[in-house]
CSV table of C-alpha atoms in Angstrom, one decimal:
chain,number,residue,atom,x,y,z
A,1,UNK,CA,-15.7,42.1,27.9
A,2,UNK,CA,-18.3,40.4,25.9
A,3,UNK,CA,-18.7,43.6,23.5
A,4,UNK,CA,-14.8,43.8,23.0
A,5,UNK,CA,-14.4,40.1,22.4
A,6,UNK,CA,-17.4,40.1,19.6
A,7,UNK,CA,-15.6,43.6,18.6
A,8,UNK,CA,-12.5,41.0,17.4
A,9,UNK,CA,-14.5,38.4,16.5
A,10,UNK,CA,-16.3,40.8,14.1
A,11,UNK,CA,-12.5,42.4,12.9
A,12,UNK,CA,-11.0,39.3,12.4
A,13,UNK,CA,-14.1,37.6,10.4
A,14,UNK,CA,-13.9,40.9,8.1
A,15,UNK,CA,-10.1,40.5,8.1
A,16,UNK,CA,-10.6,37.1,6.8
A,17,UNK,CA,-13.3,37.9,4.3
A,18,UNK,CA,-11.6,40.9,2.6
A,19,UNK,CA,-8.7,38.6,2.6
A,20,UNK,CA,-10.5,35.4,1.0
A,21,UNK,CA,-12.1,37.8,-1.5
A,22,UNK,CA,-8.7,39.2,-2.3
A,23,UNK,CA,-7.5,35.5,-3.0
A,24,UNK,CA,-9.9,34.7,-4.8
A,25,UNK,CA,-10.5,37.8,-7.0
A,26,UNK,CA,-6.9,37.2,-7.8
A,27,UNK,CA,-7.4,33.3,-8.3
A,28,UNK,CA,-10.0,34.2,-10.5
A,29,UNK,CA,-8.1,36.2,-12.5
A,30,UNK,CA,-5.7,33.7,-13.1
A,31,UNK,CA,-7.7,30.7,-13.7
A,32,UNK,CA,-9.8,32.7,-16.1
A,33,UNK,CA,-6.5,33.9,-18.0
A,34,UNK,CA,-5.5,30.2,-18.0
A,35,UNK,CA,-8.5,28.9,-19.6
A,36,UNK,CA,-9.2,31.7,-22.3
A,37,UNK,CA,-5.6,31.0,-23.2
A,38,UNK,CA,-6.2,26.9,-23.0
A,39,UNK,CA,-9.6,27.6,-24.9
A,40,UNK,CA,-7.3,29.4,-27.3
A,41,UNK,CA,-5.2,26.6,-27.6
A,42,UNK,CA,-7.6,23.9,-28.6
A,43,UNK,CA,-9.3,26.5,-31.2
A,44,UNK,CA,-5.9,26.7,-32.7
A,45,UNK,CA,-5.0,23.2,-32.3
A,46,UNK,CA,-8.7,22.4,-34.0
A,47,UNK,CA,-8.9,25.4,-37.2
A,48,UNK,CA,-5.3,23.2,-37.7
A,49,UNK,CA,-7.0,19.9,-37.1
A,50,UNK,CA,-9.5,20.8,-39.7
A,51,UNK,CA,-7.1,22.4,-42.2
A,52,UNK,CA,-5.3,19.4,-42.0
A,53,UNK,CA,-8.7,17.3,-43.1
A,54,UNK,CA,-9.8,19.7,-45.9
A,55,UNK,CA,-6.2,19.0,-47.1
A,56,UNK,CA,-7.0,15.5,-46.9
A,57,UNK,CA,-10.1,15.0,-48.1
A,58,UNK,CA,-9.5,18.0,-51.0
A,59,UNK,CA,-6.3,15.4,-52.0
A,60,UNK,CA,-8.7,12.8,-52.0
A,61,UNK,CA,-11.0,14.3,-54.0
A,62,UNK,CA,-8.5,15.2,-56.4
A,63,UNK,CA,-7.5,11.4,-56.4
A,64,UNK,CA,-10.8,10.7,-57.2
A,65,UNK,CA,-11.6,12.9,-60.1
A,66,UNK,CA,-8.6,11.8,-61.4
A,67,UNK,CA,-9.6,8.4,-62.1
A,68,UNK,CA,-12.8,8.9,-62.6
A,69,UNK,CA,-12.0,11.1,-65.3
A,70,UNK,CA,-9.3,8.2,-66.6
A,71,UNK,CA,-12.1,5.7,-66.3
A,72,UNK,CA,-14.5,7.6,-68.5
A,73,UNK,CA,-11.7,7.8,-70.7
A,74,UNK,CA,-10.8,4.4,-70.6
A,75,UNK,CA,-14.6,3.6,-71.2
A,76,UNK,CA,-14.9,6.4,-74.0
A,77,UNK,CA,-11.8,4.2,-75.4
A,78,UNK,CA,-13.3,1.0,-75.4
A,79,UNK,CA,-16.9,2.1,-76.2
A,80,UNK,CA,-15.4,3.5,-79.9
A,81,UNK,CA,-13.5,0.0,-80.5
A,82,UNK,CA,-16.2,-1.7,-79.8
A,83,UNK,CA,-18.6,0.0,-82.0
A,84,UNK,CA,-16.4,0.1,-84.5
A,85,UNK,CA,-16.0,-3.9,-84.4
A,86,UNK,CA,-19.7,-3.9,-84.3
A,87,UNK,CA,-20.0,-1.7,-87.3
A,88,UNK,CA,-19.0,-4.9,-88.9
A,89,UNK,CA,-22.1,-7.3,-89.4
A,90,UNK,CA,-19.9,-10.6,-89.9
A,91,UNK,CA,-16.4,-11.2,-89.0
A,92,UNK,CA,-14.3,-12.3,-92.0
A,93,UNK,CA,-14.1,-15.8,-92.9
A,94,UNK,CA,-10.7,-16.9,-91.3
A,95,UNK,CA,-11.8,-15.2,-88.2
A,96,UNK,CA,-14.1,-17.0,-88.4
A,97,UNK,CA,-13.2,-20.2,-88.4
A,98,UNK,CA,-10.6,-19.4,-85.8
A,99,UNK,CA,-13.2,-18.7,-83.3
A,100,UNK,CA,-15.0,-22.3,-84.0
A,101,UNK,CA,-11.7,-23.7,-83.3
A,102,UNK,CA,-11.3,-25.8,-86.3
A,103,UNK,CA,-7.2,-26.1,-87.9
A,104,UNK,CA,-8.1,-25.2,-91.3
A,105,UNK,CA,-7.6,-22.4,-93.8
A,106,UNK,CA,-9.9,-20.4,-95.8
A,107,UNK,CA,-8.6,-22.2,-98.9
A,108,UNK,CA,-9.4,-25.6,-97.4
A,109,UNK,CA,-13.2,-24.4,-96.4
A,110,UNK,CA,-13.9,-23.3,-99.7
A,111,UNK,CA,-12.8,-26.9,-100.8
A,112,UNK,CA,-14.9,-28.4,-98.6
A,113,UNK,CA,-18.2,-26.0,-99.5
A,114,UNK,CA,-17.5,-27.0,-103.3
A,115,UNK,CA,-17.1,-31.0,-102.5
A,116,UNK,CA,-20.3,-30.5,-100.2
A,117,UNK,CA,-22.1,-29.0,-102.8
A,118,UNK,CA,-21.4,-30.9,-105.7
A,119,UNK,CA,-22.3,-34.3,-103.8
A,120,UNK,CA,-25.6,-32.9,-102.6
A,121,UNK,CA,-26.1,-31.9,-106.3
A,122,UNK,CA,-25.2,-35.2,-107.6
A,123,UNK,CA,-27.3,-36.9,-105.1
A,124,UNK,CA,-30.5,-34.7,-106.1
A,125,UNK,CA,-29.3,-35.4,-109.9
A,126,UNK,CA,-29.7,-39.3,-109.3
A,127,UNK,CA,-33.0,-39.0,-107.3
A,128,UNK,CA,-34.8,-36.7,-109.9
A,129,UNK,CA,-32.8,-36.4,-113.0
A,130,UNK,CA,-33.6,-32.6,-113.1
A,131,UNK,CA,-30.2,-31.0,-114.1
A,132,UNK,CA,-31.7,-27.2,-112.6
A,133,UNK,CA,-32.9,-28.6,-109.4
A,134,UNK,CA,-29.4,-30.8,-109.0
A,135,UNK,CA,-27.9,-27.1,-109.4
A,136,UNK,CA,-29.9,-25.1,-107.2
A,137,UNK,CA,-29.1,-28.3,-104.7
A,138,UNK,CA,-25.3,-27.5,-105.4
A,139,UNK,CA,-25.3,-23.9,-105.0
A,140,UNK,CA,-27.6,-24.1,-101.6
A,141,UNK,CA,-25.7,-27.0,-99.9
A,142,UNK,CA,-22.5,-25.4,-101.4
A,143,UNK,CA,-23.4,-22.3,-99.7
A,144,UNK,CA,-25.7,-22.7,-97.0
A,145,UNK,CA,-24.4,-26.0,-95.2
A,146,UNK,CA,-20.7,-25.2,-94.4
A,147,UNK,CA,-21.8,-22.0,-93.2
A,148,UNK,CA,-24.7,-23.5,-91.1
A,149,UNK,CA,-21.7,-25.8,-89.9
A,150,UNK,CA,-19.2,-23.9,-89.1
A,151,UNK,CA,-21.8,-20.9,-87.8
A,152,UNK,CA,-22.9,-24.2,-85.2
A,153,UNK,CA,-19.5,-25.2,-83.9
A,154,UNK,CA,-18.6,-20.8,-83.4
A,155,UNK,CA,-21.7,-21.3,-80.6
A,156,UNK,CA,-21.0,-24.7,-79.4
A,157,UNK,CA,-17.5,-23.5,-78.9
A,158,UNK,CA,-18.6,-20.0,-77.8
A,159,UNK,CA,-20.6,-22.3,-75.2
A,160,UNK,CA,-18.0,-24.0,-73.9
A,161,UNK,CA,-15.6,-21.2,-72.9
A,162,UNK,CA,-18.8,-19.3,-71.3
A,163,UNK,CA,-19.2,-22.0,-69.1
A,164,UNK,CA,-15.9,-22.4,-67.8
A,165,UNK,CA,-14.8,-18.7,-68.0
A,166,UNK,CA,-16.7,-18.0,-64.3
A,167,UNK,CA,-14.3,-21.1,-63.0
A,168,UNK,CA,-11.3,-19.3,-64.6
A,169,UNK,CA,-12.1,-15.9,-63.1
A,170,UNK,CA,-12.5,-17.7,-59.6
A,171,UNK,CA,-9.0,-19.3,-60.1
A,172,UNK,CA,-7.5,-15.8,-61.1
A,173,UNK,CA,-9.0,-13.9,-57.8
A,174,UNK,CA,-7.8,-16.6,-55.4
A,175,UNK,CA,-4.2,-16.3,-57.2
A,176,UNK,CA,-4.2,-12.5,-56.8
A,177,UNK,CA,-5.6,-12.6,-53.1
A,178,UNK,CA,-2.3,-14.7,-52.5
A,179,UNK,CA,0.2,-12.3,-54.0
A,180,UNK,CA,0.3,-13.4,-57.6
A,181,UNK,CA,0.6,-11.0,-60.2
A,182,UNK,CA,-2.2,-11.0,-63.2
A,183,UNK,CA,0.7,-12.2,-65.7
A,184,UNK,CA,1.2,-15.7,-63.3
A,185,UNK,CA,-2.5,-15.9,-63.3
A,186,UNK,CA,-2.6,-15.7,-66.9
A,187,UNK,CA,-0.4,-18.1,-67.0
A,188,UNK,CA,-1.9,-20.7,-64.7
A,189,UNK,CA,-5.0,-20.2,-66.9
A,190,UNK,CA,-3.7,-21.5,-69.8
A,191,UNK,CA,-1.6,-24.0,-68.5
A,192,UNK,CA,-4.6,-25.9,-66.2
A,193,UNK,CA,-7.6,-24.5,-68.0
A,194,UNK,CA,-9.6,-26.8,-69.9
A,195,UNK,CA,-10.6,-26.1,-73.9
A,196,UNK,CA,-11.5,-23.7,-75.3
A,197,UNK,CA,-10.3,-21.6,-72.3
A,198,UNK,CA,-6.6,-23.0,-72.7
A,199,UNK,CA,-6.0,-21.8,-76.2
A,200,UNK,CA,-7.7,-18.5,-75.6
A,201,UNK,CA,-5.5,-17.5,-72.8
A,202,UNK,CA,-2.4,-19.1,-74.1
A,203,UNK,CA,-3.1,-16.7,-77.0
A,204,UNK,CA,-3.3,-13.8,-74.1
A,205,UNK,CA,0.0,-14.9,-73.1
A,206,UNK,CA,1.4,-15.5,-76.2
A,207,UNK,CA,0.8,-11.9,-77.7
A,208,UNK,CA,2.2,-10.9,-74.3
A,209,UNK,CA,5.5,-12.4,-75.1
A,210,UNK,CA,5.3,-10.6,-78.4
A,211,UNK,CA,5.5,-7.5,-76.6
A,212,UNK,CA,1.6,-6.2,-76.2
A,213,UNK,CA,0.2,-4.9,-72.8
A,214,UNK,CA,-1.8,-7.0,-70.6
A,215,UNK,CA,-4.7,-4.9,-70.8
A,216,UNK,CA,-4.8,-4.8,-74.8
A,217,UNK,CA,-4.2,-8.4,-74.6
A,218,UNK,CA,-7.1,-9.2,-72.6
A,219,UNK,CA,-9.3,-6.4,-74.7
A,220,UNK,CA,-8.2,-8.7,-78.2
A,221,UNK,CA,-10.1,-11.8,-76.0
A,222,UNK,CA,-13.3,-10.2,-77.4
A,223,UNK,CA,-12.6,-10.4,-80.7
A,224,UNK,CA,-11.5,-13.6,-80.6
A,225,UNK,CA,-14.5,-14.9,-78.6
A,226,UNK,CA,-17.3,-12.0,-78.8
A,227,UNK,CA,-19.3,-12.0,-76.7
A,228,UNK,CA,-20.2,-9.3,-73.8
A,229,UNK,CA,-18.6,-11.4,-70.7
A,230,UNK,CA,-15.1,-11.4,-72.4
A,231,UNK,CA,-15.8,-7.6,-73.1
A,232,UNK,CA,-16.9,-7.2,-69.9
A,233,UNK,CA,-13.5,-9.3,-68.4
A,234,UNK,CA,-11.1,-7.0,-70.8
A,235,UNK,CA,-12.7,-3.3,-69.6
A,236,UNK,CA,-12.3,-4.5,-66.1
A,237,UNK,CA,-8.3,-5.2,-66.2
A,238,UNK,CA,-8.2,-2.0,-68.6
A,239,UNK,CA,-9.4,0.0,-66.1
A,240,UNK,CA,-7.9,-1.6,-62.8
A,241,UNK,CA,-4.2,-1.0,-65.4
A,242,UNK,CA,-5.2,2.6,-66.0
A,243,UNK,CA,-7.0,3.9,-63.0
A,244,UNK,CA,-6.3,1.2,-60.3
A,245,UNK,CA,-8.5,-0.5,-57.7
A,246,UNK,CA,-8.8,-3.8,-56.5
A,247,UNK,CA,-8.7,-5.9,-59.1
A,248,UNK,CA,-9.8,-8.9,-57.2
A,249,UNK,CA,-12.9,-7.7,-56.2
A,250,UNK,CA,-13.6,-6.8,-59.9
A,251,UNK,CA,-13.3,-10.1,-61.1
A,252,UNK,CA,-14.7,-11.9,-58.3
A,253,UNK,CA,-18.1,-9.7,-58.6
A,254,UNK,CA,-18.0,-10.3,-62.6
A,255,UNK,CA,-17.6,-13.8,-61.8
A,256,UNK,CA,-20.8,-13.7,-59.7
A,257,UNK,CA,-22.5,-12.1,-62.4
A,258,UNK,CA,-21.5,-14.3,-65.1
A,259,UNK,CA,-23.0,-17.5,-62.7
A,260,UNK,CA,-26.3,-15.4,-62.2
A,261,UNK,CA,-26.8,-15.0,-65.8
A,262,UNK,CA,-26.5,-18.7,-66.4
A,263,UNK,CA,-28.7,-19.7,-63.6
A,264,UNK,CA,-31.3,-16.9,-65.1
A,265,UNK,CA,-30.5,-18.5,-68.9
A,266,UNK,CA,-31.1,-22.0,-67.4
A,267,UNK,CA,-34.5,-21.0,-65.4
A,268,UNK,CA,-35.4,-18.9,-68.7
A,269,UNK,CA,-34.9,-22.5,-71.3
A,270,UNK,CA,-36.4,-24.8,-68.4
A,271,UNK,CA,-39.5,-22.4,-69.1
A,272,UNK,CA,-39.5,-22.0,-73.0
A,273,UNK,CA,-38.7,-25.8,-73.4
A,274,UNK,CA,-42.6,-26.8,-73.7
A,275,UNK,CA,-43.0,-24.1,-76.7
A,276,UNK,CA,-39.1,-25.0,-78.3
A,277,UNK,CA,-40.6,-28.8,-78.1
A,278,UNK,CA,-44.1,-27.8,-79.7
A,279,UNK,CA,-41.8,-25.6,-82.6
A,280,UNK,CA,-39.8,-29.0,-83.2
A,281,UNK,CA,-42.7,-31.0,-83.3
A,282,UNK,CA,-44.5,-28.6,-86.0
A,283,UNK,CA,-41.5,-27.7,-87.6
A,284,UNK,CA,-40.6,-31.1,-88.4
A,285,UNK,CA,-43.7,-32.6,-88.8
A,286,UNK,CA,-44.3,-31.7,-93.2
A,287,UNK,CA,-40.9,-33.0,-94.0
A,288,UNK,CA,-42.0,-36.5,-91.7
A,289,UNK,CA,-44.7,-36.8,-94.0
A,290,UNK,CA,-43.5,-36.1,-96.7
A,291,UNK,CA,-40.7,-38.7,-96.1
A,292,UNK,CA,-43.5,-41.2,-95.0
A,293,UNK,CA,-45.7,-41.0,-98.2
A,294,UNK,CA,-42.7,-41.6,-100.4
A,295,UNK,CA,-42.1,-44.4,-98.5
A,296,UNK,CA,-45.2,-45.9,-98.7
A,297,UNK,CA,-46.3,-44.2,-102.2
A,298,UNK,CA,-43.6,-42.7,-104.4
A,299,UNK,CA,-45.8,-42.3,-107.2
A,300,UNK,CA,-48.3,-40.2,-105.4
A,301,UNK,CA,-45.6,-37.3,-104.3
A,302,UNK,CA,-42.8,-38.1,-107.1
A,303,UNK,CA,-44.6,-35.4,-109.1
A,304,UNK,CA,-43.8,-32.4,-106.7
A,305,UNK,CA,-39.8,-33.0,-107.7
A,306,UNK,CA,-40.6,-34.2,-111.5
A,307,UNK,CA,-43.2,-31.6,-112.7
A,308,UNK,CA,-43.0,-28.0,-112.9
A,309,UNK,CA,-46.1,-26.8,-110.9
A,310,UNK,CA,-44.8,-29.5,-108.5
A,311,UNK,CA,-41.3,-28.1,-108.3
A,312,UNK,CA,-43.3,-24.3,-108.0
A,313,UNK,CA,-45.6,-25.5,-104.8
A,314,UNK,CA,-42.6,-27.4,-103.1
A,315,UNK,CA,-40.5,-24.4,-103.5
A,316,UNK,CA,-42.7,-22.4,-101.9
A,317,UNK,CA,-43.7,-24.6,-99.2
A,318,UNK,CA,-40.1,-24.7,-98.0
A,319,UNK,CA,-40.0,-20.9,-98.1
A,320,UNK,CA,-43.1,-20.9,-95.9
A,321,UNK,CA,-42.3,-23.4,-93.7
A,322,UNK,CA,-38.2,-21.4,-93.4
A,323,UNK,CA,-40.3,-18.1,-92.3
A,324,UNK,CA,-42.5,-20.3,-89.7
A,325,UNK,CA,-39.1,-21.7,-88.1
A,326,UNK,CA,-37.6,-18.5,-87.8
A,327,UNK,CA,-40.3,-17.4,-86.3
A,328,UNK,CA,-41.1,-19.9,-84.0
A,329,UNK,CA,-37.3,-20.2,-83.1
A,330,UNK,CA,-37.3,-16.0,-82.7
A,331,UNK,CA,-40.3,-16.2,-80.3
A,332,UNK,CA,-38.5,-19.0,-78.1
A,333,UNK,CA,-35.3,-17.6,-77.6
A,334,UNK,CA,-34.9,-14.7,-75.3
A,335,UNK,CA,-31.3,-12.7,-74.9
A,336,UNK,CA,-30.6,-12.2,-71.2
């Protein structure tokens, strides 16, 4: 009874093994034909995935060829007008005198020159009585001192607007951070600006109103003022116009550079004033005794402006002493 029971035992365990191997072989199958096919899926669903991104990132890549290639053109653009205005040593007369800021026509300079000149001549004509030295005076101070004028208020003026032109550009990326367009900001530059930054962008939006772009407007602030921040300020909105961007980081990162430069200018003229004071000094030091001797004894130095060796030597002296200044002024000054 023993053998026949383990006899069934035996059957049935073999009953239940072929039958588990059965299920399972057919289990198998299935499971294995469900993931091939779910592998299959996500191989499909990823080669799309990806086709999808290389169609995104070749669009993008287009994008960006796109403007890059407008901003070289833009830059090509720029770089020809601005070597053609530098192909020009001096800017005319009137222009000028518009960019010192001064209300006055050409005719009314040249008035001035002659009146300056002919009192300096006079004046030298009294002090001497030499007639040709009274009209070398006239022709020099004619000449040379308007010039030296009006050349002096250009940089004072010049000056001015560069150190309020970082304040400006600060105002302008606030107003376009809070939804302004660059015409308003414009606008609220030459409205609460102070001088010379007013009239400058109040010329911007004049020439606007006339009918001109804002880019081209902003590009004509260099000739106007020219100097390489304003060229610097009308490239950037040329581009942003053509190409696009953010404009507000633009400015705000030309902003930061215009305040580094001064801080580097300022650190740069706190170092070169010992030798600029030493130049003075020398520079100014013949003329202070010359002035002090006829003072104390005209008769002594009278002759260098009576006599004609005396007129030869102090003509040459002053032509010595012009190189030495130039000099001395070249070796302090340093462009950053």
């Amino acid at each position: 009874m023993f053998g026949l029971d383990l006899t069934i035992w035996l059957i049935i365990l073999l009953v239940g093994v072929a039958a588990g191997c059965l299920a399972y072989a057919f289990l198998f199958s299935n499971i294995e034909t469900e993931t091939r096919v779910a592998n299959r899926i996500k191989r499909v669903k990823a080669a799309e995935t990806d086709w999808d991104t290389v169609a995104v990132t070749r669009q993008k890549l287009n994008e960006a060829a796109k403007r890059r290639k407008s901003i070289q053109e833009s830059l090509k653009t720029l770089e020809e007008k601005q070597k053609k205005n530098a192909s020009q040593k001096s800017p005319p007369l009137k222009m000028q005198i518009q960019q010192a800021g001064w209300k006055i026509g050409v005719g009314h300079f040249h008035i001035a020159s002659v009146a300056t000149g002919l009192a300096a001549g006079a004046m030298m004509f009294f002090m001497t009585g030499r007639p040709l030295l009274a009209l070398g005076v006239v022709f020099a101070a004619g000449l040379g001192l308007p010039r030296w004028i009006l050349s002096f208020a250009r940089k004072r003026r010049m000056k001015a607007f560069l150190d309020e032109f970082p304040n400006a550009l600060d105002v302008m990326v606030r107003a376009i951070k809070s939804g302004l367009p660059l015409n308003d900001s414009l606008h609220l530059i030459a409205a609460e600006a102070q001088e010379p930054l007013r009239t400058e962008f109040r010329r911007i939006v004049e020439a606007q109103q006339f009918g001109m772009s804002v880019p081209e407007a902003c590009v004509r602030l260099h000739a106007n003022i020219p100097l390489p921040e304003t060229s610097f300020f009308g490239i950037v909105v040329a581009i942003q116009a053509q190409a696009g961007g953010n404009l507000s980081e633009a400015l705000g990162n030309l902003s930061r550079v215009l305040r580094d430069r001064k801080k580097m200018k300022a650190k740069v003229n706190a170092l070169s004033m010992e030798a600029k004071a030493s130049a003075a000094i020398i520079g100014s030091l013949p003329f202070i005794i010359v002035l002090l001797v006829y003072l104390t004894t005209p008769d002594y130095i009278i002759t260098l402006f009576t006599e004609p060796r005396g007129n030869i030597i102090l003509g040459a002296s002053l032509v010595w002493m012009t190189i030495g200044i130039f000099v001395m002024r070249n070796m302090t000054n340093f462009e950053i």
